[in-house]
Coordinates of C-alpha atoms and ligand atoms in Angstrom, one line a residue:
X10 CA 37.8 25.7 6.1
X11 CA 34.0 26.4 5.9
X12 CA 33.7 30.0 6.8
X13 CA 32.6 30.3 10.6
X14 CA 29.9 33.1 9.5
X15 CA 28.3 30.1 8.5
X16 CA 27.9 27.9 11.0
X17 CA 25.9 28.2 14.2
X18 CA 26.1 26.4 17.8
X19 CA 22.2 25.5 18.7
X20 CA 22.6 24.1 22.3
X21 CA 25.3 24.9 24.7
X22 CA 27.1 21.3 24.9
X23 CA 30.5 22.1 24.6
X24 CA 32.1 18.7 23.9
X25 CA 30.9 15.6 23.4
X26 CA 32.3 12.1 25.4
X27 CA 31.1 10.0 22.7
X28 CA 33.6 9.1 20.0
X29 CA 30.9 7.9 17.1
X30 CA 30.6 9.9 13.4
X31 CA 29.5 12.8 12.7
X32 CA 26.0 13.1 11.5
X33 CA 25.0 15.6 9.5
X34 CA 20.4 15.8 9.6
X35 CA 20.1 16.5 5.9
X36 CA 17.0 18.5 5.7
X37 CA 16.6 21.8 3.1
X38 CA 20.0 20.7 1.5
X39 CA 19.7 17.7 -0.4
X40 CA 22.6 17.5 -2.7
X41 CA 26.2 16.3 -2.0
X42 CA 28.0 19.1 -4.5
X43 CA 28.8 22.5 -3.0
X44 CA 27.1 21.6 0.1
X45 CA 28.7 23.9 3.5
X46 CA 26.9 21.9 6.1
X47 CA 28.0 18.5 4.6
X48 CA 31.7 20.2 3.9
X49 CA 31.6 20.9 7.4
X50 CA 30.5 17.9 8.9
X51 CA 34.0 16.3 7.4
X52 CA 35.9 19.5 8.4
X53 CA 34.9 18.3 11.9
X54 CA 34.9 14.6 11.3
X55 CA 38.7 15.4 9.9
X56 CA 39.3 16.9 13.1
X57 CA 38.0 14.1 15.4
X58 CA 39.3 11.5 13.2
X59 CA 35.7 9.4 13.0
X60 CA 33.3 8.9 9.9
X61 CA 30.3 11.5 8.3
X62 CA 27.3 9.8 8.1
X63 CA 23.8 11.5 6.8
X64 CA 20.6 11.4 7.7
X65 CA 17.3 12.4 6.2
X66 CA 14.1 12.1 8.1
X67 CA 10.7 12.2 6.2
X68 CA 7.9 13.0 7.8
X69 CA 5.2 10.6 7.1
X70 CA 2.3 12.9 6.8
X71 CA 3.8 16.5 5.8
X72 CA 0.6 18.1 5.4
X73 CA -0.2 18.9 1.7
X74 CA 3.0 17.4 0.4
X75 CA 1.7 15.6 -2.9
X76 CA 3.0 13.1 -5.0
X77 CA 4.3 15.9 -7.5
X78 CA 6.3 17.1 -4.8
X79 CA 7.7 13.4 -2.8
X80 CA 8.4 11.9 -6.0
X81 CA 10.3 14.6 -6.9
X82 CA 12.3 14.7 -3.6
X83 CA 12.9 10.6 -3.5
X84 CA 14.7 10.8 -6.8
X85 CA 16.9 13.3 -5.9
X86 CA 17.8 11.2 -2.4
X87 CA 18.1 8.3 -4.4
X88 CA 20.7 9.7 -6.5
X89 CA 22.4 11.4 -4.2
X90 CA 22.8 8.0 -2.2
X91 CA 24.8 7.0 -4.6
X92 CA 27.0 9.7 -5.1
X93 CA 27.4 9.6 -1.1
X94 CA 28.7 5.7 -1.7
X95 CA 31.0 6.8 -3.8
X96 CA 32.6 8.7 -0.9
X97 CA 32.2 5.5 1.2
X98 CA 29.3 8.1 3.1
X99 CA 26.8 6.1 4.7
X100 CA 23.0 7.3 4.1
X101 CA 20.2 7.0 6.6
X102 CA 16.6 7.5 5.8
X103 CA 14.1 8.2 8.8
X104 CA 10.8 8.1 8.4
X105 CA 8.3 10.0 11.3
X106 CA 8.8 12.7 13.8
X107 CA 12.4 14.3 13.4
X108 CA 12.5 15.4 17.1
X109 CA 12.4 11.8 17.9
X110 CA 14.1 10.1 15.2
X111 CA 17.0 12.1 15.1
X112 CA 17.7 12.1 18.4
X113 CA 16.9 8.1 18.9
X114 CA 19.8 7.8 16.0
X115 CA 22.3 10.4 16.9
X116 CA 22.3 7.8 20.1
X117 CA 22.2 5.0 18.4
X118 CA 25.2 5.7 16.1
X119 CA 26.4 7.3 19.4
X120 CA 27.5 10.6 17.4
X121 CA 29.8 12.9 18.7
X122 CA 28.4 16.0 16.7
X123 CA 25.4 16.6 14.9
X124 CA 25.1 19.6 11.9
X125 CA 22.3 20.4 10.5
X126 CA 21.0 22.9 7.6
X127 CA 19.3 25.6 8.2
X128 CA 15.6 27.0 7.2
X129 CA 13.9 29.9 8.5
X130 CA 10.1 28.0 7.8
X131 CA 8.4 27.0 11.3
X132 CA 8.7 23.5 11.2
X133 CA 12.3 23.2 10.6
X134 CA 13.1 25.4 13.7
X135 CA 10.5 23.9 15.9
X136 CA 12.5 20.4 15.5
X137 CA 16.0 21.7 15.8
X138 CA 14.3 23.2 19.1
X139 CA 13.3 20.2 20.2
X140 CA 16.3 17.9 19.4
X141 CA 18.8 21.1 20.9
X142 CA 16.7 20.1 24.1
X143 CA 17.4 16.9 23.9
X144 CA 20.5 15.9 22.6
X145 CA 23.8 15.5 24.8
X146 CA 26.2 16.7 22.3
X147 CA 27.0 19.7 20.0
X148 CA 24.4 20.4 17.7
X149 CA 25.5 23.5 14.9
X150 CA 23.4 24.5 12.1
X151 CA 24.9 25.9 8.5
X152 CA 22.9 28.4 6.2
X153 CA 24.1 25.9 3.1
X154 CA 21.2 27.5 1.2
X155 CA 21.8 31.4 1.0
X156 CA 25.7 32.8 0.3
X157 CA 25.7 34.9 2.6
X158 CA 24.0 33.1 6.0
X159 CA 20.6 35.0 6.9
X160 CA 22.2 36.1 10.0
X161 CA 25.0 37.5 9.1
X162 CA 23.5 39.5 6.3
X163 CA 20.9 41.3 8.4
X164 CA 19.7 40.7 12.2
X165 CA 16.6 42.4 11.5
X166 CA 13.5 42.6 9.3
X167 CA 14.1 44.4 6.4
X168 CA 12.0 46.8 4.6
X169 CA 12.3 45.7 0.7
X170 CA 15.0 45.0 -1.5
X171 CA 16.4 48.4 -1.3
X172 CA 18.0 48.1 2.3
X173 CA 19.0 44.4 1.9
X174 CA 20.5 44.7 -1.7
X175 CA 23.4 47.0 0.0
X176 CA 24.5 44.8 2.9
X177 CA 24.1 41.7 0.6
X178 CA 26.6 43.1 -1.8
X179 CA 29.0 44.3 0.8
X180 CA 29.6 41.1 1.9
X181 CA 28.9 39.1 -1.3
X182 CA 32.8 39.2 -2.3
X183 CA 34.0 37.3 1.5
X184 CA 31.3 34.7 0.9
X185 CA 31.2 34.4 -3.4
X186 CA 34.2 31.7 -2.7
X187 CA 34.3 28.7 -4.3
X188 CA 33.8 25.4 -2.8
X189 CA 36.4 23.3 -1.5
X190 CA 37.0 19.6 -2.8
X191 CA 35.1 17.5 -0.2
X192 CA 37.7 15.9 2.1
X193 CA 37.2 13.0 4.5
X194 CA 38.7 11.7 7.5
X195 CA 41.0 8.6 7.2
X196 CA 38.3 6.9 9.5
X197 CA 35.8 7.4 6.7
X198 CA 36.5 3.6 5.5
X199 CA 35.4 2.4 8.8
X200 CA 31.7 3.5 8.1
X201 CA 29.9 0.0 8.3
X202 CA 27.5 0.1 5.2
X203 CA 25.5 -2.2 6.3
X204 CA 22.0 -1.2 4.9
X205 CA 20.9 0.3 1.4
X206 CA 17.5 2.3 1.5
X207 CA 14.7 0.3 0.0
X208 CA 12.8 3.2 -2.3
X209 CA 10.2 1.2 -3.2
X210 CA 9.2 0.0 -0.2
X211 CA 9.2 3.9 1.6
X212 CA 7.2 4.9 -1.9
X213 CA 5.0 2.6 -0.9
X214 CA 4.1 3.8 2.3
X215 CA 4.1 7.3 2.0
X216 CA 0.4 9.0 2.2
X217 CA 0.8 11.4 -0.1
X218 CA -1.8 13.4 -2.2
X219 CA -1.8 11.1 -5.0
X220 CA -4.4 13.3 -6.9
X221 CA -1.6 15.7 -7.6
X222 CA 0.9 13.7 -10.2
X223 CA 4.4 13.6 -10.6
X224 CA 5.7 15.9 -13.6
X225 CA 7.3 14.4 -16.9
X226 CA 8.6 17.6 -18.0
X227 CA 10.9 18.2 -15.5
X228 CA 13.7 15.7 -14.2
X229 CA 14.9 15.4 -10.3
X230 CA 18.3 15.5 -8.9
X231 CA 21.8 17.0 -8.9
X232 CA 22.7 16.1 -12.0
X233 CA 19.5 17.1 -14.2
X234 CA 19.9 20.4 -12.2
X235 CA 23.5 20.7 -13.3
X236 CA 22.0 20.4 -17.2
X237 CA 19.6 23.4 -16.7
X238 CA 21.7 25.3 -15.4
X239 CA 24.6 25.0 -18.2
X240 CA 21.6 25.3 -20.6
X241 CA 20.3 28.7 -19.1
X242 CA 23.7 29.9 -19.3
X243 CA 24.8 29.4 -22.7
X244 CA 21.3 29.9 -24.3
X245 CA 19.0 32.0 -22.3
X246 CA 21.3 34.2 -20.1
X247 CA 21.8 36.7 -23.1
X248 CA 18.1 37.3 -23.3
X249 CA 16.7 37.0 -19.8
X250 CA 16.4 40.5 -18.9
X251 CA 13.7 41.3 -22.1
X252 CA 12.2 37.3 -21.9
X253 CA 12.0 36.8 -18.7
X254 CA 8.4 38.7 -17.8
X255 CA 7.0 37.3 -21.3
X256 CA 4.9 34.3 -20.0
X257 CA 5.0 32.9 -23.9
X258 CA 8.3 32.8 -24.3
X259 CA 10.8 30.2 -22.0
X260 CA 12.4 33.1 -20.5
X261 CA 13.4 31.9 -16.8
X262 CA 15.8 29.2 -15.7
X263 CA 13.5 26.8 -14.5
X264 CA 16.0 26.5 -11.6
X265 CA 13.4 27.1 -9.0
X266 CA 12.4 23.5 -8.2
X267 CA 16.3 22.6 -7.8
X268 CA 16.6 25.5 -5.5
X269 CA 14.1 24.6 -3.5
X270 CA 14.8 20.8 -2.7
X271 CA 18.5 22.5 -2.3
X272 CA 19.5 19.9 -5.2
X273 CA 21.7 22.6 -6.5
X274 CA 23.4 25.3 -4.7
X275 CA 22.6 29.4 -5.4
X276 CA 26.2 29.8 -5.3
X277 CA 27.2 27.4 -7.6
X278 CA 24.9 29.2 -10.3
X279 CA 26.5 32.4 -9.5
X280 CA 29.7 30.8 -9.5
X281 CA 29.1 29.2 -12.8
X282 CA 27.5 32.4 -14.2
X283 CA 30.5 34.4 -13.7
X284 CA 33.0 31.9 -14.9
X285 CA 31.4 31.0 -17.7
X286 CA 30.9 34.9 -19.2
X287 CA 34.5 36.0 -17.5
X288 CA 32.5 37.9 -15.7
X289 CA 33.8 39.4 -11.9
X290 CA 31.4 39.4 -9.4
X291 CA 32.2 43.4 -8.6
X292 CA 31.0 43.7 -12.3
X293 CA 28.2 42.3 -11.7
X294 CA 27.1 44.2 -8.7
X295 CA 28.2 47.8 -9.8
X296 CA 25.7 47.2 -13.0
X297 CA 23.1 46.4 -10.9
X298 CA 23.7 50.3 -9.2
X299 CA 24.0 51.5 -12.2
X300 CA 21.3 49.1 -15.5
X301 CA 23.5 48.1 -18.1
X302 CA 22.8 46.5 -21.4
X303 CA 24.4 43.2 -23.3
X304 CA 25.8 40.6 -21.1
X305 CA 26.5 42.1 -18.1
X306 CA 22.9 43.6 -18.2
X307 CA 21.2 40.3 -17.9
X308 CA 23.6 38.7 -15.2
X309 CA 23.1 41.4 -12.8
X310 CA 19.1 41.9 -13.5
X311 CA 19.4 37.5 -12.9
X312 CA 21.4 38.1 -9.5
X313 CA 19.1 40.5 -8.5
X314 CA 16.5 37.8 -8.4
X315 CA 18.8 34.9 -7.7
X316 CA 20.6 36.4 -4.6
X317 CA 18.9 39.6 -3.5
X318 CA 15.1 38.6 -4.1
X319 CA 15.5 35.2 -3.1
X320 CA 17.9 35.8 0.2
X321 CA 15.2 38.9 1.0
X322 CA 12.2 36.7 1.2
X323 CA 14.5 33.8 3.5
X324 CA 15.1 37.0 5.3
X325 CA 11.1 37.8 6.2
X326 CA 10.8 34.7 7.0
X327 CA 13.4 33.8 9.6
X328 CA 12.6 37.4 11.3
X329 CA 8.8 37.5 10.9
X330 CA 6.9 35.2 12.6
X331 CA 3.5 35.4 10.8
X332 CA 5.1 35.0 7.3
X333 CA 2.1 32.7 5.8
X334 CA -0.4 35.4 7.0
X335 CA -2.0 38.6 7.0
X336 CA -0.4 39.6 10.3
X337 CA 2.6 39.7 9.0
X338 CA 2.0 42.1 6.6
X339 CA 3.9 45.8 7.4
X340 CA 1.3 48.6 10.2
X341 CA 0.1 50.5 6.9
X342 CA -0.8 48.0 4.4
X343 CA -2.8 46.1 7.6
X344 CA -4.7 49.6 8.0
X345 CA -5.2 50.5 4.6
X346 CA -7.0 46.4 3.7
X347 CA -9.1 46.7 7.0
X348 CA -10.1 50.4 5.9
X349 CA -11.0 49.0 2.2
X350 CA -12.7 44.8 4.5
X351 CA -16.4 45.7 3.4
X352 CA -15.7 47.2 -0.1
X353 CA -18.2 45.7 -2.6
X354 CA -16.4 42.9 -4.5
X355 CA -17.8 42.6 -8.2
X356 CA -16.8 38.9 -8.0
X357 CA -16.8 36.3 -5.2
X358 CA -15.4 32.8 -6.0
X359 CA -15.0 29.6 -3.5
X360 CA -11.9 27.3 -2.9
X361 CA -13.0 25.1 -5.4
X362 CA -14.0 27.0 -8.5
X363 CA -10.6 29.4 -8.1
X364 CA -9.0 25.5 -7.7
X365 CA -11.0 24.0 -10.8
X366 CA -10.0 27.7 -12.9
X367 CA -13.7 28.7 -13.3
X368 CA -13.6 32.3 -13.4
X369 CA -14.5 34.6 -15.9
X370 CA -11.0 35.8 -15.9
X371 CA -9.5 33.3 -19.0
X372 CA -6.0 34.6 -18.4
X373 CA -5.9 33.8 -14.8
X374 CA -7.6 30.2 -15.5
X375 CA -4.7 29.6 -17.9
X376 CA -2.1 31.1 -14.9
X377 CA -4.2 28.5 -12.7
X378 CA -4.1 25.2 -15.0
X379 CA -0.4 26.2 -15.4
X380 CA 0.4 25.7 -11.7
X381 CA -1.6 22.5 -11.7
X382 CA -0.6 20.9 -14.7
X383 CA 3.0 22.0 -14.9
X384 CA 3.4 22.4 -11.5
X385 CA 5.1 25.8 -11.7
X386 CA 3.3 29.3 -12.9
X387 CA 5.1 31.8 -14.7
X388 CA 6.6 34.5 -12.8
X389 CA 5.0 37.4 -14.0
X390 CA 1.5 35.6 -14.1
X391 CA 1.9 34.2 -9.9
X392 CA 1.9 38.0 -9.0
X393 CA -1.7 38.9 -11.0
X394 CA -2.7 35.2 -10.4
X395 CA -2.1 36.1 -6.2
X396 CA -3.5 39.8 -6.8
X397 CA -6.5 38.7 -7.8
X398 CA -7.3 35.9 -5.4
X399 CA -7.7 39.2 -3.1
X400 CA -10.0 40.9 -5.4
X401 CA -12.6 37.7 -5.6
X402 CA -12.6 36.6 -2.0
X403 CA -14.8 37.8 1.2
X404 CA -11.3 38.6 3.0
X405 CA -7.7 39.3 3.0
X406 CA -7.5 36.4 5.4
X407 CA -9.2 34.1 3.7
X408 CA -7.3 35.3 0.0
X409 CA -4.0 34.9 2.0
X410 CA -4.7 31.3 3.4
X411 CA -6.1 30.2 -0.4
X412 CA -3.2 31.4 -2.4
X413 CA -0.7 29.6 0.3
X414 CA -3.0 26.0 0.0
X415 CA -2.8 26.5 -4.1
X416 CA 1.0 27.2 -4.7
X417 CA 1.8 24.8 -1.8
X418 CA -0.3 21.5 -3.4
X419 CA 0.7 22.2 -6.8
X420 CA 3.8 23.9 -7.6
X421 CA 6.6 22.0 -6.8
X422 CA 8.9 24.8 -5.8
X423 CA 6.1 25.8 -3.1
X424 CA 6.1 25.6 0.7
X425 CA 9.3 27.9 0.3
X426 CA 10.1 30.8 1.2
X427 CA 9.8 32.7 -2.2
X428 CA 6.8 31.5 -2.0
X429 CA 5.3 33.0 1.5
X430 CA 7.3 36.3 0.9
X431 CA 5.5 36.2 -2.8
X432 CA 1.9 35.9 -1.6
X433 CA 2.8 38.5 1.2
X434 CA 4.1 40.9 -1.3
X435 CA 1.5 40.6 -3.4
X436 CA -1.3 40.8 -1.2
X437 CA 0.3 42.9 1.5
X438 CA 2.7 45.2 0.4
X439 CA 5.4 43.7 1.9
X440 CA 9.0 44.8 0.3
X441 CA 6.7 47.6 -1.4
X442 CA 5.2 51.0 -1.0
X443 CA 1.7 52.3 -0.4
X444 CA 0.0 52.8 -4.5
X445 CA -3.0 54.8 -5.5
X446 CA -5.8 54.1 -3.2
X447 CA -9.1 52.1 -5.0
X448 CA -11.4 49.8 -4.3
X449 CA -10.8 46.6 -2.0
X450 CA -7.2 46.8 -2.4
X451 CA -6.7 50.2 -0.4
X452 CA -3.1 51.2 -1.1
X453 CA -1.8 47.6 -2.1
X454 CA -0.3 47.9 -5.6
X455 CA -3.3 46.7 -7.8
X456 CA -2.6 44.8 -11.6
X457 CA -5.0 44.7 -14.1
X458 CA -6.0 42.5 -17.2
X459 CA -5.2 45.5 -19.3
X460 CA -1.7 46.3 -17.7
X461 CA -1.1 41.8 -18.6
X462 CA -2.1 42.9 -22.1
X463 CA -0.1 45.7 -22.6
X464 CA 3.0 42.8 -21.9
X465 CA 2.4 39.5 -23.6
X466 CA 0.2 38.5 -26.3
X467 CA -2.7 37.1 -23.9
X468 CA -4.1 34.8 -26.7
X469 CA -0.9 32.9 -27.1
X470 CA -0.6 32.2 -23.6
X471 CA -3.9 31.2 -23.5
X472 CA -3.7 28.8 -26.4
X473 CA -0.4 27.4 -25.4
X474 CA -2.0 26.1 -22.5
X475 CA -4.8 24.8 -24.0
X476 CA -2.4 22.4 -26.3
X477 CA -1.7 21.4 -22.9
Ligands
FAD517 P1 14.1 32.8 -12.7 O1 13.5 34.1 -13.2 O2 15.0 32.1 -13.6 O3 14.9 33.2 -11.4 C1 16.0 32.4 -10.8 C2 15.8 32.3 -9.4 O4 15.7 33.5 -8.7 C3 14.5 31.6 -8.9 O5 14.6 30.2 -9.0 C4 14.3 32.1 -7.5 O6 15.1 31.3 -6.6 C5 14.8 33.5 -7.6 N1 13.7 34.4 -7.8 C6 13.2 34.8 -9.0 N2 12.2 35.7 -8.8 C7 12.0 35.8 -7.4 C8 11.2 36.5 -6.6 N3 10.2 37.3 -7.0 N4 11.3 36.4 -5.2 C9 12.3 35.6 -4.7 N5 13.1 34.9 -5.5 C10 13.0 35.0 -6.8 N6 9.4 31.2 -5.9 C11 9.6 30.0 -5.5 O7 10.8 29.5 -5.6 N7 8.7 29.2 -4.9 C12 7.4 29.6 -4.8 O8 6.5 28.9 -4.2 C13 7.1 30.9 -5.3 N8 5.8 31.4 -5.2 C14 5.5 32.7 -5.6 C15 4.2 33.2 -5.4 C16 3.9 34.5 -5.8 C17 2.5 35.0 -5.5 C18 4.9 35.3 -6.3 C19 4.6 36.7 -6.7 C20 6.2 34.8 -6.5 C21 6.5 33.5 -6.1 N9 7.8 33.0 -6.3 C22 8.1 31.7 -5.9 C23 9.0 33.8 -6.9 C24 9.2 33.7 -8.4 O9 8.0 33.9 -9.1 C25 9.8 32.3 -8.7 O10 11.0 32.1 -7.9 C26 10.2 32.2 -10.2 O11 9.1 32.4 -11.0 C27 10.8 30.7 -10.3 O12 11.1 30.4 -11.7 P2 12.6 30.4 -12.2 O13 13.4 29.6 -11.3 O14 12.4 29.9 -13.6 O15 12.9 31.9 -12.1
FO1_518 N1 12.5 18.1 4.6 C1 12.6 17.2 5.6 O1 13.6 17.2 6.3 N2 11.7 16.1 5.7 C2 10.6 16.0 4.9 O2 9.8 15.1 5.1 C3 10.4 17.0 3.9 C4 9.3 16.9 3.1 C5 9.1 17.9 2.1 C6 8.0 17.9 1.3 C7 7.8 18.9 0.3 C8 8.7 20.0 0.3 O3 8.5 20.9 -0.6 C9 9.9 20.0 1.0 C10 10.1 19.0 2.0 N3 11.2 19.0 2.8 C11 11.4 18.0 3.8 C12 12.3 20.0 2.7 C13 11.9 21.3 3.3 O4 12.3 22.3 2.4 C14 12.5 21.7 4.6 O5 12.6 20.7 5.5 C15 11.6 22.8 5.2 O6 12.4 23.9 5.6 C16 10.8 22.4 6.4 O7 9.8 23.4 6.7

């Protein structure tokens, strides 16, 4: 049974009086493996005795969604249409407006339930609004993308880290479970299969940013996330905690993209993680309190990003509603940039040349080329790369809205979450404290090309990227 923390009724319909599948509006979620909302949707199916089907509804024209990023997403549906065969799971894919698709199919396929996943960005909640409204059945949505379900761990805004990291770990060993094996209703073999999705045809006649290509490096889907991970965990687990802030060294999982497309499940790493180092998951946490060295050292600084950083920023986002903005930033660190709005800065750059890395800065041009070549920045390097988009703009505004266009067009684990609570964070103290007050940046924590250079060999970056 999918835990019932999970799931969520979005309209009031009690029952339905139509006797069709179950469909479950695959949106954040994209993976069949260690899925809740699709393990739910056959829990309920099970219970009605009717089929799952799933449906995934592109939006033609979702602004600033490139190639990089579509191509990336269409390879992962692609396999996981397969995998949903297997099952005998019918898969549907909607193209246009998912307040009017999805409800124009649910009625089609005359559903009796519909499940959906669940996102705290804007869009996602304006269209389960909008089909709630509209729809004559139940409608539930399931957090498949945190462990412990964004409203269950907190009802509030929280302040940083430090007040969410206790109530995540509280109720981290009722929701670490593992996943149960998928079962489907005896009905499931009536699913008529009577259309297979013609990718070509939909890559075809997708608008998307073509100037921004798909990555080589990197491959899509479940199964190529399944890879990285088992790689990360037998070769760089046991040095992430020193590698990970060196942005010359391949420190970090990588797993980000996955994450983000949901073509692997957070839990399922953590799972994984533990399992594979016979590691508890009370281990884990209590060296987290306390900093610990060897093994368990380097899991528990890993969860601390993984679960506690990464549910913290889904957190600001489902609670605040100006998360890509400088409204949303926390009363003091609003006061202390408008106190600091006409400081003198030394250096003023446009959209394009910060775009085109033409800075004097050669470090930040490398962080920059990175992100638009590779399509993902180092970690250490987005936080000075963000810092100083606020340092050589007219505005905090205008820095905000520039770092959110950049990371959204070219990395392909952007328009996420991490993302908007990143730039917010680094730009508006959000989950921080007020610093030493200086120039333009009031209070706002300030890093420097010296503080870089006191890390990493700068050089070596530099060249790295240069090789290309
Ligand atoms: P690892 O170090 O291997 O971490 C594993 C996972 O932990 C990540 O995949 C991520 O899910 C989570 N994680 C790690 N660091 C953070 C963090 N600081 N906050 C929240 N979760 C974290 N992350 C994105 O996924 N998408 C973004 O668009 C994004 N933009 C950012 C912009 C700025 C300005 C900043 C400061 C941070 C941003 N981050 C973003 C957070 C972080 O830098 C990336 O998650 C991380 O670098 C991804 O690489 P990885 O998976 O190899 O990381
Ligand atoms: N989800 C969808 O349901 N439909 C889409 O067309 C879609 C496009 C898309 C493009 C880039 C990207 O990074 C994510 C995309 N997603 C899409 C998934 C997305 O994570 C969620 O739907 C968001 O929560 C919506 O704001």
């Amino acid at each position: 049974m999918v835990h019932q923390g999970r799931v969520r009724q979005i309209n009031k319909i009690a029952a339905s009086k139509e006797i069709g599948p179950v469909v479950y509006w695959m949106s954040r979620d994209q993976r069949v493996r260690d899925n809740w909302a699709f393990l739910y949707a056959c829990e309920r199916a099970r219970a009605l005795n009717v089929p799952v089907i799933v449906a995934f509804c592109l939006r033609k024209k979702f602004a600033h969604a490139t190639e990089r990023m579509v191509d990336f997403m269409l390879s992962g549906l692609a396999e996981m249409e397969k995998e949903l065969a297997v099952k005998h799971v019918p898969f549907y894919f909607l193209m246009g407006h998912p307040q009017v698709e999805l409800v124009q199919f649910t009625r089609a396929h005359e559903a009796s339930i519909l499940i959906s996943d669940f996102s705290p960005l804007r869009h996602h909640r304006a269209w389960q609004k909008h089909i709630a409204d509209k729809v004559r059945i139940p409608f539930y949505e399931v957090d498949a993308h945190n462990i412990v379900p964004a409203w269950v761990a907190s009802q509030k805004q929280e302040f940083g880290a430090y007040t969410l990291r206790p109530k995540l770990h509280k109720l981290l060993p009722e929701y670490l479970e593992e996943f149960p094996r998928t079962v489907l209703s005896p009905a499931q073999k009536s699913a008529s299969f009577l259309h297979k999705t013609d990718w070509a045809w939909i890559r075809s006649h997708i608008s998307s940013d073509h100037a921004v290509r798909s990555l080589k490096w990197i491959i899509p889907g479940e199964a190529a996330a399944r890879k990285v991970l088992a790689h990360f965990l037998s070769t760089k687990l046991r040095t992430y905690d020193t590698d990970r802030n060196d942005p010359t060294l391949d420190g970090q999982s990588n797993l980000s993209p996955y994450l983000h497309f949901g073509q692997l499940s957070a839990q399922r790493v953590v799972l994984d993680l533990l399992a594979s180092h016979g590691l508890h998951v009370h281990d884990v946490l209590d060296k987290a309190k306390n900093g610990a060295a060897g093994a368990r050292g380097n899991a528990a600084a890993f969860i601390e990003e993984l679960v506690v950083r990464r549910e913290l920023s889904d957190n600001f986002c489902f609670y605040n509603p100006h998360y890509e903005s400088p409204k949303g930033y926390p009363a003091w660190a609003q006061k202390t940039l408008h106190e600091h709005a006409r400081d003198k800065r030394e250096y003023v750059y446009t959209l394009a040349e910060l775009e085109q890395g033409r800075t004097h800065d050669e470090l930040w041009n490398a962080a920059q080329a990175e992100m638009v070549q590779r399509g993902k920045m180092h970690g250490y390097l987005r936080m000075y790369w963000a810092k100083k988009i606020l340092e050589w703009t007219r505005s905090v505004t205008e820095a905000h809205r520039i770092a959110v266009y950049l990371n959204d067009t070219y990395s392909l684990d952007g328009r996420d979450p991490n993302g908007y609570a990143g730039i917010a964070w680094s730009l508006g103290g959000v989950h921080d404290r007020a610093w030493f007050e200086r120039s333009v940046f009031g209070k706002i924590r300030y890093m420097s090309y010296g503080g870089a250079k006191s890390k990493f060999a700068i050089q070596k970056y530099i060249d790295i990227l240069k090789k290309g």
